[in-house]
Short mmCIF file of C-alpha atoms in Angstrom, two decimals:
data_model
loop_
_atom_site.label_atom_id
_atom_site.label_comp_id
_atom_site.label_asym_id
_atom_site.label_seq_id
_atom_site.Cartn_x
_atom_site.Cartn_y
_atom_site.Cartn_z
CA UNK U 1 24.28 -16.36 10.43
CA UNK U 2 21.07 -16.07 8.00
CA UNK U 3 21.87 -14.62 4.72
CA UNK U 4 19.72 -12.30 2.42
CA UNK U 5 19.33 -13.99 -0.82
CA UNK U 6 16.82 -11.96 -2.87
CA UNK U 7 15.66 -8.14 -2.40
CA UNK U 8 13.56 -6.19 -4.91
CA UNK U 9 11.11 -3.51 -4.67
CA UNK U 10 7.44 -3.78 -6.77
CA UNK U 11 4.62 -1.92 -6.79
CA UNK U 12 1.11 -2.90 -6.07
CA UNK U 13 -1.63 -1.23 -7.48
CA UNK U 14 -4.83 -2.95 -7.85
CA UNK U 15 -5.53 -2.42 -11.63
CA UNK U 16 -2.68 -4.44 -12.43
CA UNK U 17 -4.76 -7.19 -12.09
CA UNK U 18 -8.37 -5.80 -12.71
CA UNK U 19 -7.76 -3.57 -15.62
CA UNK U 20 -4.77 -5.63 -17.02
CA UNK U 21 -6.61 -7.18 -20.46
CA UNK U 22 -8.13 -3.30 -20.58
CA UNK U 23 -4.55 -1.90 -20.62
CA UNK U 24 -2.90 -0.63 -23.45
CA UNK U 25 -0.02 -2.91 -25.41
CA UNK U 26 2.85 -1.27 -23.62
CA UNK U 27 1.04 -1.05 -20.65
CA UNK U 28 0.25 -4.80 -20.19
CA UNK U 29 4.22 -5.52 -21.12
CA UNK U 30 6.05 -3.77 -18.81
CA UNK U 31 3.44 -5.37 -16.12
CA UNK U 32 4.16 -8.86 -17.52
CA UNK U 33 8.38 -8.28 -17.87
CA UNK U 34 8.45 -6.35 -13.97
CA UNK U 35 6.24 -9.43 -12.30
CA UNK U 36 7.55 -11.69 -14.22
CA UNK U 37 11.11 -11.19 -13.68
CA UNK U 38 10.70 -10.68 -10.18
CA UNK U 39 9.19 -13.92 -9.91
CA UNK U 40 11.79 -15.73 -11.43
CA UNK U 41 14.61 -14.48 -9.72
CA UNK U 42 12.94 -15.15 -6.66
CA UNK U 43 12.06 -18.62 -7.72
CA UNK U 44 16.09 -19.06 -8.23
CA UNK U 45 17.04 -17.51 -5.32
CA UNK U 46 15.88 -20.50 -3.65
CA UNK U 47 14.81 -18.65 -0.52
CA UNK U 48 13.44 -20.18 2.89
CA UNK U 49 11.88 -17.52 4.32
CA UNK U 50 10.35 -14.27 2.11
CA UNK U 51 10.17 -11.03 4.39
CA UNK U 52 7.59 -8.50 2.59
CA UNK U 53 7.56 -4.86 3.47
CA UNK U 54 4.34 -3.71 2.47
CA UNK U 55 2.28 -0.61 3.33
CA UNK U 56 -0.91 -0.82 5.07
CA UNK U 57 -3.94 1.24 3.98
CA UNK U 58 -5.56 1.79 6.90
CA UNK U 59 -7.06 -1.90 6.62
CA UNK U 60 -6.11 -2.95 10.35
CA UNK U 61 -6.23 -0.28 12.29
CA UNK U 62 -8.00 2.79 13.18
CA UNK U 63 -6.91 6.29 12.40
CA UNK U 64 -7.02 7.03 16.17
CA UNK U 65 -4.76 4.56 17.14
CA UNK U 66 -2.37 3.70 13.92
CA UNK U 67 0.64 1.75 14.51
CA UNK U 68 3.35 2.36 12.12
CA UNK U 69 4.84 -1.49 12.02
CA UNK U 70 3.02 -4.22 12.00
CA UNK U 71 4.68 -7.76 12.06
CA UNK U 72 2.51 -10.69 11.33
CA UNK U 73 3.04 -13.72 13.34
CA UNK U 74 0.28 -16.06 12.01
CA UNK U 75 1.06 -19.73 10.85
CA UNK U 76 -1.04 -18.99 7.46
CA UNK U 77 -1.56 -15.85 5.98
CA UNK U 78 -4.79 -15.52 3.49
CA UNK U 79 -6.26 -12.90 1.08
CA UNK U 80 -7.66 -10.79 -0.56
CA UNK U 81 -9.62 -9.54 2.66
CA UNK U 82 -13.68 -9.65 1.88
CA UNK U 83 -14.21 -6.61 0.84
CA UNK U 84 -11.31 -6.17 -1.26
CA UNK U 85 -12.13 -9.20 -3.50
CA UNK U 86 -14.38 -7.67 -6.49
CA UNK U 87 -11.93 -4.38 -5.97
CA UNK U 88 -8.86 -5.49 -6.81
CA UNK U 89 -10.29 -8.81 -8.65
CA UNK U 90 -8.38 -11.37 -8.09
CA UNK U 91 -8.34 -14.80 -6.67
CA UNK U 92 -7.97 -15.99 -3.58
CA UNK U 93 -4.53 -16.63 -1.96
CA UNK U 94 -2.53 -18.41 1.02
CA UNK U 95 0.50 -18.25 2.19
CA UNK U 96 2.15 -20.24 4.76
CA UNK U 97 3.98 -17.58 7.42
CA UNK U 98 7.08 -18.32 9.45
CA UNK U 99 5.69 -18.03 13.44
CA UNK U 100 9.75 -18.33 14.77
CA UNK U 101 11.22 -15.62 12.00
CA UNK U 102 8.20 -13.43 12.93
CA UNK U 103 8.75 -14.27 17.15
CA UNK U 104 13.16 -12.81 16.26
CA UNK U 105 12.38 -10.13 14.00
CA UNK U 106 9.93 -8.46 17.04
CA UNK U 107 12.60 -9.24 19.50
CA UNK U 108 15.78 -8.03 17.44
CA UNK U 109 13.85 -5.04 16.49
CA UNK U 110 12.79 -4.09 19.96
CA UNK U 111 16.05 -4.67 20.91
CA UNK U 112 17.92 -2.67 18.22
CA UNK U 113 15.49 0.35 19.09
CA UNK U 114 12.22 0.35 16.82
CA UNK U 115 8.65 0.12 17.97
CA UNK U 116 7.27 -3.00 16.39
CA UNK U 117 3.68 -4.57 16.78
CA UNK U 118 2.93 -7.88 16.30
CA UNK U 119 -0.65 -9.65 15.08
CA UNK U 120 -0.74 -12.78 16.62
CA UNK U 121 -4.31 -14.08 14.41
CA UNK U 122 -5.18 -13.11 10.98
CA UNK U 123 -4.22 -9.81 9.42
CA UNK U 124 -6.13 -7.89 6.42
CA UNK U 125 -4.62 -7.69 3.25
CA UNK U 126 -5.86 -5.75 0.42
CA UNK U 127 -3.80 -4.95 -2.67
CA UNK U 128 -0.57 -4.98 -0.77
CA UNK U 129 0.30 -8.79 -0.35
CA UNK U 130 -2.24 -9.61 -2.60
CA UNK U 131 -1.31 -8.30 -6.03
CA UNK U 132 2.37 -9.39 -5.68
CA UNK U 133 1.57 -12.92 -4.62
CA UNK U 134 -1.23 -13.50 -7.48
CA UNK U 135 1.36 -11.28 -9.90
CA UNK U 136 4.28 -13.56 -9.40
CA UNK U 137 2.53 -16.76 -7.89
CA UNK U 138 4.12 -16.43 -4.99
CA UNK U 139 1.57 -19.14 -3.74
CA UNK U 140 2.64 -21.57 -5.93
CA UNK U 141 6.09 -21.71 -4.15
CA UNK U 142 4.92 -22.83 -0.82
CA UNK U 143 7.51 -20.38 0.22
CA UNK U 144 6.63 -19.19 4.28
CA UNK U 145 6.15 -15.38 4.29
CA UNK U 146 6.53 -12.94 6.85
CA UNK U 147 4.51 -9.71 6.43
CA UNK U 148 5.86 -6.28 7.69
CA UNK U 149 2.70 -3.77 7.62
CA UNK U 150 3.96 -0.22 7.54
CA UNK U 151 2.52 3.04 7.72
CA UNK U 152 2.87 5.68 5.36
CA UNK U 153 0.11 7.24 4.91
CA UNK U 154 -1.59 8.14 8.58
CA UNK U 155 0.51 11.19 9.45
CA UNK U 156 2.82 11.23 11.04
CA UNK U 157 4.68 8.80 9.59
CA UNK U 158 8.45 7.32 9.62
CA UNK U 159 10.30 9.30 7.01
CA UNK U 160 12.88 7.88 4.73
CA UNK U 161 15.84 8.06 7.08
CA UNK U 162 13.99 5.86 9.75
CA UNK U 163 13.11 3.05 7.29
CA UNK U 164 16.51 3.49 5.83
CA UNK U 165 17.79 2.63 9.52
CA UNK U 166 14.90 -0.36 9.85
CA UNK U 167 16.45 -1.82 7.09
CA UNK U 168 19.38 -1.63 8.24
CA UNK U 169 18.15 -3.26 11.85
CA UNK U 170 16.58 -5.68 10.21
CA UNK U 171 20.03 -6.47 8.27
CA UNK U 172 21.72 -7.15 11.65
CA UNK U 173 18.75 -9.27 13.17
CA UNK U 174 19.01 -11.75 9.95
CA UNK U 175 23.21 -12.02 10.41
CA UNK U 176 23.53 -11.89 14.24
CA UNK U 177 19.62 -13.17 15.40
CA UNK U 178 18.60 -15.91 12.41
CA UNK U 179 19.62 -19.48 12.39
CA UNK U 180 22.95 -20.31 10.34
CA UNK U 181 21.96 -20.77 6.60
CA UNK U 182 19.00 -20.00 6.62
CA UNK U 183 18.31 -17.85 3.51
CA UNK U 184 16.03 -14.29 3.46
CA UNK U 185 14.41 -12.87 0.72
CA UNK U 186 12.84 -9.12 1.13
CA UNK U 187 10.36 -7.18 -0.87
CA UNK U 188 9.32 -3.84 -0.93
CA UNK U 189 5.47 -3.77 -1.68
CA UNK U 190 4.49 -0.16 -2.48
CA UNK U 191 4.48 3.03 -4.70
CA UNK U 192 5.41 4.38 -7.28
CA UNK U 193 3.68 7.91 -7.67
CA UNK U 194 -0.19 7.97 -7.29
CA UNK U 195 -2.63 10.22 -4.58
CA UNK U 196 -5.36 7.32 -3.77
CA UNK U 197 -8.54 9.15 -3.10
CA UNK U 198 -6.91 12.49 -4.05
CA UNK U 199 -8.22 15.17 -6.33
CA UNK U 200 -5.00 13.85 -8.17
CA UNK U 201 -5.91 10.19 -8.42
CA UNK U 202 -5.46 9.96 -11.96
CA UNK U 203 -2.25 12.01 -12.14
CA UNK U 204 0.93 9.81 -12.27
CA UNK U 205 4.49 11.85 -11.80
CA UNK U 206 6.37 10.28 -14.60
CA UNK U 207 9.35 12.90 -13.57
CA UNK U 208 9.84 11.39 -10.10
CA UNK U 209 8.84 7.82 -10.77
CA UNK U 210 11.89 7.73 -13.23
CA UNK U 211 14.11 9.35 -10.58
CA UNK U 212 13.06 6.98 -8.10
CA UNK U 213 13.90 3.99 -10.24
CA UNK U 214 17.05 5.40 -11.58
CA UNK U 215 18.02 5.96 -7.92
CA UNK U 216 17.01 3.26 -6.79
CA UNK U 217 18.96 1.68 -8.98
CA UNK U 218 22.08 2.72 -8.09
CA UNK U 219 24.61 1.93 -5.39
CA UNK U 220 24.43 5.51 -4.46
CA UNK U 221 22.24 5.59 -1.02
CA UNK U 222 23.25 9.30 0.22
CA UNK U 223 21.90 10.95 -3.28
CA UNK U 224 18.40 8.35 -3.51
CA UNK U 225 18.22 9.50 0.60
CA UNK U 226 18.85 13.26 -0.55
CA UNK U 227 16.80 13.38 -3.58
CA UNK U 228 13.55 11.38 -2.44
CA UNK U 229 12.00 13.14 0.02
CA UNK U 230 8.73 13.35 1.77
CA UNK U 231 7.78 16.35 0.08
CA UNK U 232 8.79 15.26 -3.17
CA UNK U 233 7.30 11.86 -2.99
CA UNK U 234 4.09 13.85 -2.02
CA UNK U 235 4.46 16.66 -4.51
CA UNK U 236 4.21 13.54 -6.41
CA UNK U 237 0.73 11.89 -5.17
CA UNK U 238 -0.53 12.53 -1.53
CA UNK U 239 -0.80 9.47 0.71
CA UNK U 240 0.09 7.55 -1.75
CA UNK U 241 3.50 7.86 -3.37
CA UNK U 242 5.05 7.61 0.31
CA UNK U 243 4.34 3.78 0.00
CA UNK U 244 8.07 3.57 -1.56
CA UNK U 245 8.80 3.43 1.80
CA UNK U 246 8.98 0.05 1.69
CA UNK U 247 11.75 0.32 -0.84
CA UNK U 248 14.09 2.24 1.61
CA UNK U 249 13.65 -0.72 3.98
CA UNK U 250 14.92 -3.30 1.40
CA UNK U 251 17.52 -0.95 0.81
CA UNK U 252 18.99 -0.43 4.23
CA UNK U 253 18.86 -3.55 4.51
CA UNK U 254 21.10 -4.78 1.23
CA UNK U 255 23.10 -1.94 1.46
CA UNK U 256 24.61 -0.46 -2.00
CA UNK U 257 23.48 -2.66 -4.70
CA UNK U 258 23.21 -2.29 -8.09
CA UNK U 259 19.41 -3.16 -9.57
CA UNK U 260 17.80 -3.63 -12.69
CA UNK U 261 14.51 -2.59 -13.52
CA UNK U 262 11.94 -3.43 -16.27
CA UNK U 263 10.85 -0.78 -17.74
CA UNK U 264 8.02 1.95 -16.78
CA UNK U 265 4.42 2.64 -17.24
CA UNK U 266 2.65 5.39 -16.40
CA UNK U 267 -1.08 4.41 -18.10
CA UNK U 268 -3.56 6.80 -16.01
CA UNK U 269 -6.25 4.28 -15.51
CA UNK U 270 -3.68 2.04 -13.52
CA UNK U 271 -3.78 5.23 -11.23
CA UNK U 272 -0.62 4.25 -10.40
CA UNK U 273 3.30 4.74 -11.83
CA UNK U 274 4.65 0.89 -12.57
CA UNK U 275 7.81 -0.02 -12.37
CA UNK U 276 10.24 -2.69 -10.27
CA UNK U 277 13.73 -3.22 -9.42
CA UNK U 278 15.67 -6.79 -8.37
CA UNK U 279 18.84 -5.79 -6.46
CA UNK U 280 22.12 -7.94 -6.98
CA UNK U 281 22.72 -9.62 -3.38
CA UNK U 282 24.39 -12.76 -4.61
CA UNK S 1 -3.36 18.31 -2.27
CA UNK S 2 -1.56 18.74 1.31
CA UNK S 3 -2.43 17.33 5.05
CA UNK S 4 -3.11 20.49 6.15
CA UNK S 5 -6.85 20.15 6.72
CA UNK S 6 -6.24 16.40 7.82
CA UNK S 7 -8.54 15.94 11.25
CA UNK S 8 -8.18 12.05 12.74
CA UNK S 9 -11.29 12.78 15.13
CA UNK S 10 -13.84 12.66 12.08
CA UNK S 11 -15.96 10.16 12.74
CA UNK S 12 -16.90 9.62 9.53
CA UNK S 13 -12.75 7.77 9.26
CA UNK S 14 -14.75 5.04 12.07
CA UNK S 15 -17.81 4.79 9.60
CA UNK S 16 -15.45 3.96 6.52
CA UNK S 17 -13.73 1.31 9.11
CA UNK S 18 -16.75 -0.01 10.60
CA UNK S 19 -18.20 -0.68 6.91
CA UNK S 20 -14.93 -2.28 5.25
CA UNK S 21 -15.16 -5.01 8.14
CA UNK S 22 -18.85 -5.61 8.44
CA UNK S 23 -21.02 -6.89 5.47
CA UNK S 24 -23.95 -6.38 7.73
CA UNK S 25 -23.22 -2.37 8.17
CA UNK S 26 -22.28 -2.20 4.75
CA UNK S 27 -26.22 -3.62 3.40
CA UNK S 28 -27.86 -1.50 5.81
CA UNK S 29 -26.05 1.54 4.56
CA UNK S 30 -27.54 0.96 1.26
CA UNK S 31 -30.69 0.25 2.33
CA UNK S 32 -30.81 3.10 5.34
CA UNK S 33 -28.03 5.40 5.34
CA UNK S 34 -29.13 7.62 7.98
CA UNK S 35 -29.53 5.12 10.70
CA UNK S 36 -26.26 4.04 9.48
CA UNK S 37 -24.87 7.97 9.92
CA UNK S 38 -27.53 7.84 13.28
CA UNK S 39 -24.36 5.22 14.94
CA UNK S 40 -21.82 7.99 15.51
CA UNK S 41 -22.73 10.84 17.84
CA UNK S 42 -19.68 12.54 17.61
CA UNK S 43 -20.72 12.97 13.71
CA UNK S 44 -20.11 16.70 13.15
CA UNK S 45 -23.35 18.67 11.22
CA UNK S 46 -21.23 19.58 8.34
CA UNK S 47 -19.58 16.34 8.08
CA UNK S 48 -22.96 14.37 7.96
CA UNK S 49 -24.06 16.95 5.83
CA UNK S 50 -21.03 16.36 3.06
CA UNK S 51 -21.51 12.92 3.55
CA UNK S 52 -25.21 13.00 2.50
CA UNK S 53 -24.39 15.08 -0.52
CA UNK S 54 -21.68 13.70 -1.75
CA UNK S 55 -19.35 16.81 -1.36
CA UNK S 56 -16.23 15.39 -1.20
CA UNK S 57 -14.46 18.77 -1.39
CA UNK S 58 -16.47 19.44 1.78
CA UNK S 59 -15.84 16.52 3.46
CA UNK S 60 -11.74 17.06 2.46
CA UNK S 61 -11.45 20.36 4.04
CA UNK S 62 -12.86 19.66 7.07
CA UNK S 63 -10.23 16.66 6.70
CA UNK S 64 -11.56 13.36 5.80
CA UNK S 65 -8.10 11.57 4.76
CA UNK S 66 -8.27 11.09 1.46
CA UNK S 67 -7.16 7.19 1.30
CA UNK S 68 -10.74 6.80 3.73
CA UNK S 69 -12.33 9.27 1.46
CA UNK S 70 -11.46 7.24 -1.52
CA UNK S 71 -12.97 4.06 -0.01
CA UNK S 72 -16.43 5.73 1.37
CA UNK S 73 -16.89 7.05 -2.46
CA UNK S 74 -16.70 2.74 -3.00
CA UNK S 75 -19.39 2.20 -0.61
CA UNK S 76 -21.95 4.84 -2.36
CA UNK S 77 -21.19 4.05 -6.01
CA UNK S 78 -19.64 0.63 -6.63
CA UNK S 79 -16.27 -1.33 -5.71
CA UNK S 80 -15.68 -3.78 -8.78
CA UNK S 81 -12.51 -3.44 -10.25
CA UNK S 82 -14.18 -3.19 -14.42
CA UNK S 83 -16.96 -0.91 -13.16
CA UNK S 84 -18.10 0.43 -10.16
CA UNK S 85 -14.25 1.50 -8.70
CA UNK S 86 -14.25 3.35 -11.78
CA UNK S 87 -17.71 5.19 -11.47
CA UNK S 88 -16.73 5.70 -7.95
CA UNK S 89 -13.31 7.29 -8.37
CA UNK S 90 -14.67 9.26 -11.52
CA UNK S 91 -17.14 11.06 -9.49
CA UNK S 92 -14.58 11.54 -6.42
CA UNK S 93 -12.39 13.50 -8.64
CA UNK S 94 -15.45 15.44 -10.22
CA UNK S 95 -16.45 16.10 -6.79
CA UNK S 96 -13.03 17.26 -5.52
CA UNK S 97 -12.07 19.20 -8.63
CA UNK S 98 -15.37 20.99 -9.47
CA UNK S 99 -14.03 19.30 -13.18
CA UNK S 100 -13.90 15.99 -15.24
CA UNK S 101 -10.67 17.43 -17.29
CA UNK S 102 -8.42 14.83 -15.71
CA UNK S 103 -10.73 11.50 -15.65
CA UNK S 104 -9.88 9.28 -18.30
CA UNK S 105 -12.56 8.25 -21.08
CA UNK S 106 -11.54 4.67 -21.04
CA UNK S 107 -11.34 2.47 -20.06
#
């Protein structure tokens, strides 16, 4: 029986890193204390395998034929993708993957009753992998990852009670499919409120972000499930805001934990609501 | 905003793929973006016509997803994270808003 070690939830939007010395004081620190801590803890966790639920942005697939999970099975994973380099600005990245956790996860998924697809070579990452792995050196661990592309943004998409239940598969396959001590840590790589390529891409919901961290926050998974919605996540930023997604897969996964978060930022050029959380699963 | 207008058979969502994953595509759009446009048949009038003036409101209501939209606006006015992203989503918004009330002046 594998055991989950570390789960936290970050965000990912590319200024972070591009417009980070352009940021304002407050700005720049709540960056610095939400990567920082999560990189930290994960460090201590002393994990041997780091699952990361991340959204893709259309970067792998076409609109006409959009799967919603994507598990990748490579032995190396590597970014930023080409074009994505002088976007997001930062350096280049590599991460060794974990072929045999990718190979159960696809098979315990199937089995438990979700409709997983697997990339055998190279995926594209953009912001998504990239930005937490430069923000927190993930790199520098020589930690294997496992990346689980999701869709939320190509309608239709899985709402918030069918990640919920992901997580929740995804909780079984580590205890019942996962080798004895082996030990899993799980991000959620998305949100908070922003509408990418909207007429609202500089308009950050303060309101919700803060109600999504409190929640989020709390061992309380029937109100966070009640309270953030599709609709209110897209009231909040079309197409984009639904990336907390990823969250709710952490979540059902950990069950009800308590988490700490590290403060908030909502600077408009960031085009993007910051915040994190690191759940207690010790 | 809502998905209401959202259309997945644009082919102008193929054109923003096509260029994100070839470097070649992507030059000769800059140099020649009609021969570029020329590749995709099933290229409505008015979406070719949005495209080549840069009416993203246009382009949006016949139901370009915005996340695509976003990255074509990269493609015509810049993708560095200091200075062309930020031309290129300034001038998005002013497109899709008809205003510049909500761009930031810095940074």
């Amino acid at each position: 029986m594998a055991e989950i070690v570390f789960a936290a939830g970050i965000p990912h939007a590319p200024a972070v890193v591009g417009l980070f010395d352009k940021a304002p004081d407050e700005a720049r620190a709540v960056v610095a204390a939400t990567f920082g801590a999560v990189g930290r803890a994960l460090r201590a966790a002393k994990p041997d395998v780091v699952l990361v639920f991340a959204n893709d942005h259309l970067t792998n697939s076409r609109i006409t034929a959009y799967p919603d999970f994507i598990i990748g099975h490579a032995a190396e994973h590597a970014g930023p993708h080409e074009w994505f380099k002088e976007w997001i600005g930062c350096r280049d990245w590599a991460l060794p993957g974990n072929p045999e956790v990718a190979r159960t996860l696809f098979k315990g998924l199937t089995k438990r009753g979700f409709r997983m697809n697997v990339e055998a070579g190279p995926l594209k990452f953009d912001d998504n992998l990239s930005v937490p792995t430069v923000m927190t050196e993930l790199d520098s661990t020589g930690i294997p990852v496992v990346p689980i592309l999701q869709n939320c943004t190509v309608p239709p998409f899985p709402d918030g009670a069918r990640c919920y239940a992901l997580g929740q598969a995804v909780a079984r396959c580590i205890a019942e499919d996962m080798p004895a001590g082996l030990r899993v840590a799980l991000i959620g790589s998305g949100g908070l409120s922003h509408e990418p390529g909207g007429a609202r891409y500089y308009k950050i919901d303060e309101e919700f972000d803060q109600l999504f961290l409190k929640l989020a926050s709390q061992p309380d998974h029937a109100t966070f499930l009640r309270e953030i919605t599709i609709p209110r996540m897209e009231q909040a930023g079309l197409g984009g805001t639904a990336e907390v997604l990823s969250w709710f897969i952490v979540m059902g996964a950990i069950g009800e934990r308590r988490g700490e978060s590290f403060g908030y930022t909502g600077w408009p050029s960031f085009r993007c609501g910051i915040g994190g959380v690191v759940w207690e699963v010790a | 905003m809502s998905w209401e207008a959202y259309d997945p058979s644009l082919a102008a969502h193929d054109l923003v793929q096509d260029l994100k994953w070839d470097p070649a595509l992507r030059a000769l759009f800059k140099q020649n973006e009609a021969a570029v446009l020329d590749r995709y048949p099933t290229m409505l009038p008015a979406e070719r016509r949005a495209i080549e003036q840069r009416d993203f409101r246009a382009l949006y209501d016949l139901g370009m997803h915005p996340y695509l939209g976003g990255q074509l606006s990269r493609f015509i006015w810049g993708n560095d994270a200091g200075g062309g992203a930020i031309e290129a989503s300034n001038r998005l918004v002013a497109s899709l808003t008809g205003s510049t009330a909500s761009i930031p002046e810095k940074p």
